[in-house]
Amino acid sequence: MHADLSLARKLSAGDAEAFRSLVRAQHHRLILLATGFTQSRAIAEEVVQDAWVVVMENIDAYEGRSALSAWIAGIVVNKARARARKEQRMISFEAMADADGPAIAPEKFAADGHWADGMPAWEVVTPERLLGARQLLRKVAEALEGLPPAQRVAVLLRDVEGLEPAEICRQLDISEVNLRVLLHRARNRLREAADEDLRIK
């Protein structure tokens, strides 16, 4: 958190390079987050641009109680929700949590209830393995972009930004049960993408 407060002070002082670095690190992820509400990449980009303005106008209000990235994500969520309401495109996250079928395909389990395929053993790190890890990360990133909007928003806020479940439920106006459903389905899809990549190798 100390590093975030230090960065916030730099932003407050008008450090252009600090701002450029922050935008480079977070902009794409924030657009993914915004598209969970707007369902349009072009509108999501406008939302995130507006959010960056709000961030810079209010950076002095950041107190370090949460990660700076989480604070910024909260601003994006608020802007995206407001824009979605204006565009009349807001879909209830409660409804989306139940609209996607079973969380895990039954064929993933053996007759005894355990996973049908075991996890691959850890192996020694080599340049080839590092390259494979980069390819795996790319595959998972593609799967993240392909998630249904509600699942993508839930997993970005919880697993990437690190927001507490209660805060996510407040921001998305959903129950903890529905948040768990969204996270379970999202994580399963991402795991399947990773499993597919490992099987190809």
CSV table of C-alpha atoms in Angstrom, one decimal:
chain,number,residue,atom,x,y,z
A,1,MET,CA,0.0,0.0,0.0
A,2,HIS,CA,3.0,2.3,0.6
A,3,ALA,CA,3.9,2.1,-3.1
A,4,ASP,CA,0.3,3.0,-4.0
A,5,LEU,CA,0.4,6.1,-1.8
A,6,SER,CA,3.7,7.1,-3.2
A,7,LEU,CA,2.3,6.8,-6.7
A,8,ALA,CA,-0.8,8.7,-5.7
A,9,ARG,CA,1.5,11.6,-4.5
A,10,LYS,CA,3.3,11.6,-7.8
A,11,LEU,CA,0.1,11.7,-9.7
A,12,SER,CA,-1.2,14.5,-7.5
A,13,ALA,CA,2.1,16.4,-8.2
A,14,GLY,CA,1.4,16.1,-11.9
A,15,ASP,CA,4.1,13.5,-12.7
A,16,ALA,CA,3.2,12.7,-16.4
A,17,GLU,CA,5.5,9.7,-16.6
A,18,ALA,CA,3.8,8.1,-13.5
A,19,PHE,CA,0.4,8.7,-15.1
A,20,ARG,CA,1.5,7.2,-18.5
A,21,SER,CA,2.9,4.1,-16.7
A,22,LEU,CA,-0.3,3.7,-14.7
A,23,VAL,CA,-2.4,3.9,-17.9
A,24,ARG,CA,-0.2,1.4,-19.7
A,25,ALA,CA,-0.5,-1.0,-16.8
A,26,GLN,CA,-4.2,-0.8,-16.3
A,27,HIS,CA,-6.0,0.6,-19.3
A,28,HIS,CA,-6.7,-2.6,-21.2
A,29,ARG,CA,-8.0,-4.4,-18.1
A,30,LEU,CA,-10.3,-1.4,-17.2
A,31,ILE,CA,-11.8,-1.5,-20.7
A,32,LEU,CA,-12.5,-5.2,-20.2
A,33,LEU,CA,-14.2,-4.3,-16.9
A,34,ALA,CA,-16.3,-1.5,-18.5
A,35,THR,CA,-17.5,-3.7,-21.3
A,36,GLY,CA,-19.1,-6.0,-18.7
A,37,PHE,CA,-21.6,-3.1,-18.3
A,38,THR,CA,-21.7,-1.3,-21.6
A,39,GLN,CA,-21.5,-4.4,-23.9
A,40,SER,CA,-19.8,-2.1,-26.4
A,41,ARG,CA,-16.0,-1.7,-26.8
A,42,ALA,CA,-16.4,1.9,-28.1
A,43,ILE,CA,-18.6,2.9,-25.2
A,44,ALA,CA,-16.3,1.1,-22.7
A,45,GLU,CA,-13.3,3.1,-24.1
A,46,GLU,CA,-15.2,6.4,-23.6
A,47,VAL,CA,-16.1,5.3,-20.0
A,48,VAL,CA,-12.5,4.5,-19.2
A,49,GLN,CA,-11.3,7.8,-20.6
A,50,ASP,CA,-13.8,9.6,-18.5
A,51,ALA,CA,-12.8,7.6,-15.5
A,52,TRP,CA,-9.1,8.6,-15.9
A,53,VAL,CA,-10.2,12.2,-15.8
A,54,VAL,CA,-12.1,11.5,-12.5
A,55,VAL,CA,-9.1,9.7,-11.1
A,56,MET,CA,-6.8,12.7,-11.7
A,57,GLU,CA,-9.4,15.2,-10.4
A,58,ASN,CA,-9.8,13.1,-7.2
A,59,ILE,CA,-6.4,11.6,-6.6
A,60,ASP,CA,-6.0,13.6,-3.5
A,61,ALA,CA,-9.0,11.8,-2.0
A,62,TYR,CA,-7.2,8.4,-2.3
A,63,GLU,CA,-6.2,7.4,1.2
A,64,GLY,CA,-4.6,4.0,0.7
A,65,ARG,CA,-7.4,1.9,2.4
A,66,SER,CA,-7.4,-0.4,-0.7
A,67,ALA,CA,-5.1,-0.9,-3.6
A,68,LEU,CA,-4.9,2.1,-6.0
A,69,SER,CA,-5.9,-0.3,-8.8
A,70,ALA,CA,-9.0,-1.3,-6.9
A,71,TRP,CA,-9.9,2.4,-6.2
A,72,ILE,CA,-9.6,3.1,-9.9
A,73,ALA,CA,-11.7,0.0,-10.8
A,74,GLY,CA,-14.4,1.3,-8.5
A,75,ILE,CA,-14.5,4.6,-10.4
A,76,VAL,CA,-14.7,2.7,-13.7
A,77,VAL,CA,-17.6,0.5,-12.3
A,78,ASN,CA,-19.5,3.6,-11.2
A,79,LYS,CA,-19.0,5.4,-14.5
A,80,ALA,CA,-19.9,2.3,-16.5
A,81,ARG,CA,-23.1,1.6,-14.6
A,82,ALA,CA,-24.2,5.2,-15.0
A,83,ARG,CA,-23.4,5.0,-18.8
A,84,ALA,CA,-25.3,1.7,-19.1
A,85,ARG,CA,-28.3,3.2,-17.4
A,86,LYS,CA,-28.2,6.2,-19.7
A,87,GLU,CA,-27.9,3.9,-22.7
A,88,GLN,CA,-30.7,1.6,-21.2
A,89,ARG,CA,-28.4,-1.4,-21.7
A,90,MET,CA,-28.0,-2.3,-18.0
A,91,ILE,CA,-28.7,-6.0,-17.5
A,92,SER,CA,-29.2,-7.3,-13.9
A,93,PHE,CA,-26.1,-9.2,-12.7
A,94,GLU,CA,-28.5,-11.3,-10.6
A,95,ALA,CA,-30.2,-12.5,-13.8
A,96,MET,CA,-26.8,-13.1,-15.6
A,97,ALA,CA,-25.6,-15.2,-12.8
A,98,ASP,CA,-28.2,-17.8,-13.5
A,99,ALA,CA,-28.3,-17.6,-17.3
A,100,ASP,CA,-25.2,-19.7,-18.3
A,101,GLY,CA,-26.0,-23.3,-17.7
A,102,PRO,CA,-24.1,-25.7,-15.4
A,103,ALA,CA,-20.9,-24.3,-13.9
A,104,ILE,CA,-18.8,-27.5,-14.7
A,105,ALA,CA,-19.5,-30.0,-17.4
A,106,PRO,CA,-20.4,-33.4,-15.8
A,107,GLU,CA,-17.8,-35.2,-18.0
A,108,LYS,CA,-15.0,-33.4,-16.1
A,109,PHE,CA,-15.7,-35.8,-13.1
A,110,ALA,CA,-14.9,-39.5,-12.8
A,111,ALA,CA,-17.4,-42.0,-11.4
A,112,ASP,CA,-16.0,-41.6,-7.9
A,113,GLY,CA,-16.6,-37.8,-8.0
A,114,HIS,CA,-12.9,-36.8,-8.4
A,115,TRP,CA,-11.6,-34.9,-11.3
A,116,ALA,CA,-11.3,-37.1,-14.4
A,117,ASP,CA,-7.9,-35.7,-15.4
A,118,GLY,CA,-5.3,-35.1,-12.7
A,119,MET,CA,-3.2,-32.0,-12.7
A,120,PRO,CA,0.2,-32.2,-14.5
A,121,ALA,CA,3.2,-32.5,-12.2
A,122,TRP,CA,5.5,-29.5,-11.7
A,123,GLU,CA,8.6,-29.7,-13.8
A,124,VAL,CA,12.0,-28.0,-13.9
A,125,VAL,CA,12.0,-24.4,-15.3
A,126,THR,CA,13.6,-24.2,-18.7
A,127,PRO,CA,13.5,-21.6,-21.5
A,128,GLU,CA,11.0,-23.8,-23.3
A,129,ARG,CA,8.8,-24.0,-20.2
A,130,LEU,CA,9.0,-20.2,-19.8
A,131,LEU,CA,7.8,-19.8,-23.4
A,132,GLY,CA,5.0,-22.2,-22.7
A,133,ALA,CA,4.0,-20.3,-19.6
A,134,ARG,CA,3.8,-17.1,-21.7
A,135,GLN,CA,1.6,-18.9,-24.2
A,136,LEU,CA,-0.6,-20.2,-21.4
A,137,LEU,CA,-1.0,-16.7,-20.0
A,138,ARG,CA,-2.0,-15.4,-23.5
A,139,LYS,CA,-4.5,-18.2,-23.8
A,140,VAL,CA,-6.0,-17.4,-20.4
A,141,ALA,CA,-6.1,-13.7,-21.2
A,142,GLU,CA,-8.1,-14.6,-24.4
A,143,ALA,CA,-10.4,-16.7,-22.3
A,144,LEU,CA,-10.9,-13.8,-19.9
A,145,GLU,CA,-11.9,-11.5,-22.8
A,146,GLY,CA,-14.3,-14.2,-24.0
A,147,LEU,CA,-16.1,-14.6,-20.6
A,148,PRO,CA,-19.8,-13.5,-20.4
A,149,PRO,CA,-19.8,-9.9,-19.1
A,150,ALA,CA,-21.0,-10.6,-15.6
A,151,GLN,CA,-18.4,-13.4,-15.1
A,152,ARG,CA,-15.6,-11.2,-16.5
A,153,VAL,CA,-16.5,-8.3,-14.2
A,154,ALA,CA,-16.7,-10.6,-11.1
A,155,VAL,CA,-13.4,-12.3,-11.7
A,156,LEU,CA,-11.6,-9.0,-12.6
A,157,LEU,CA,-12.9,-7.3,-9.4
A,158,ARG,CA,-12.2,-10.3,-7.1
A,159,ASP,CA,-9.1,-12.1,-8.5
A,160,VAL,CA,-7.3,-9.3,-10.4
A,161,GLU,CA,-8.2,-6.2,-8.4
A,162,GLY,CA,-8.5,-8.0,-5.0
A,163,LEU,CA,-11.8,-6.4,-3.9
A,164,GLU,CA,-13.5,-8.0,-0.9
A,165,PRO,CA,-16.7,-9.9,-1.8
A,166,ALA,CA,-18.9,-7.5,0.2
A,167,GLU,CA,-17.5,-4.6,-1.7
A,168,ILE,CA,-18.1,-6.3,-5.1
A,169,CYS,CA,-21.6,-7.2,-4.1
A,170,ARG,CA,-22.3,-3.6,-3.1
A,171,GLN,CA,-20.8,-2.3,-6.4
A,172,LEU,CA,-22.7,-4.8,-8.6
A,173,ASP,CA,-25.9,-4.9,-6.5
A,174,ILE,CA,-25.8,-8.7,-6.2
A,175,SER,CA,-26.0,-11.2,-3.4
A,176,GLU,CA,-22.9,-13.1,-2.2
A,177,VAL,CA,-24.5,-16.3,-3.5
A,178,ASN,CA,-24.7,-14.9,-7.0
A,179,LEU,CA,-21.1,-13.6,-6.7
A,180,ARG,CA,-19.9,-17.1,-5.8
A,181,VAL,CA,-21.8,-18.5,-8.8
A,182,LEU,CA,-20.3,-15.9,-11.2
A,183,LEU,CA,-16.8,-16.5,-9.8
A,184,HIS,CA,-17.1,-20.3,-9.9
A,185,ARG,CA,-18.2,-20.3,-13.5
A,186,ALA,CA,-15.6,-17.7,-14.6
A,187,ARG,CA,-12.7,-19.6,-12.8
A,188,ASN,CA,-13.9,-22.9,-14.3
A,189,ARG,CA,-13.8,-21.4,-17.9
A,190,LEU,CA,-10.4,-20.0,-17.3
A,191,ARG,CA,-9.2,-23.3,-15.9
A,192,GLU,CA,-10.6,-25.1,-18.9
A,193,ALA,CA,-8.7,-22.7,-21.2
A,194,ALA,CA,-5.5,-23.5,-19.3
A,195,ASP,CA,-6.2,-27.3,-19.4
A,196,GLU,CA,-6.8,-27.2,-23.1
A,197,ASP,CA,-3.5,-25.4,-23.6
A,198,LEU,CA,-1.7,-28.0,-21.5
A,199,ARG,CA,-3.3,-30.8,-23.4
A,200,ILE,CA,-2.2,-29.4,-26.7
A,201,LYS,CA,1.4,-29.4,-25.4
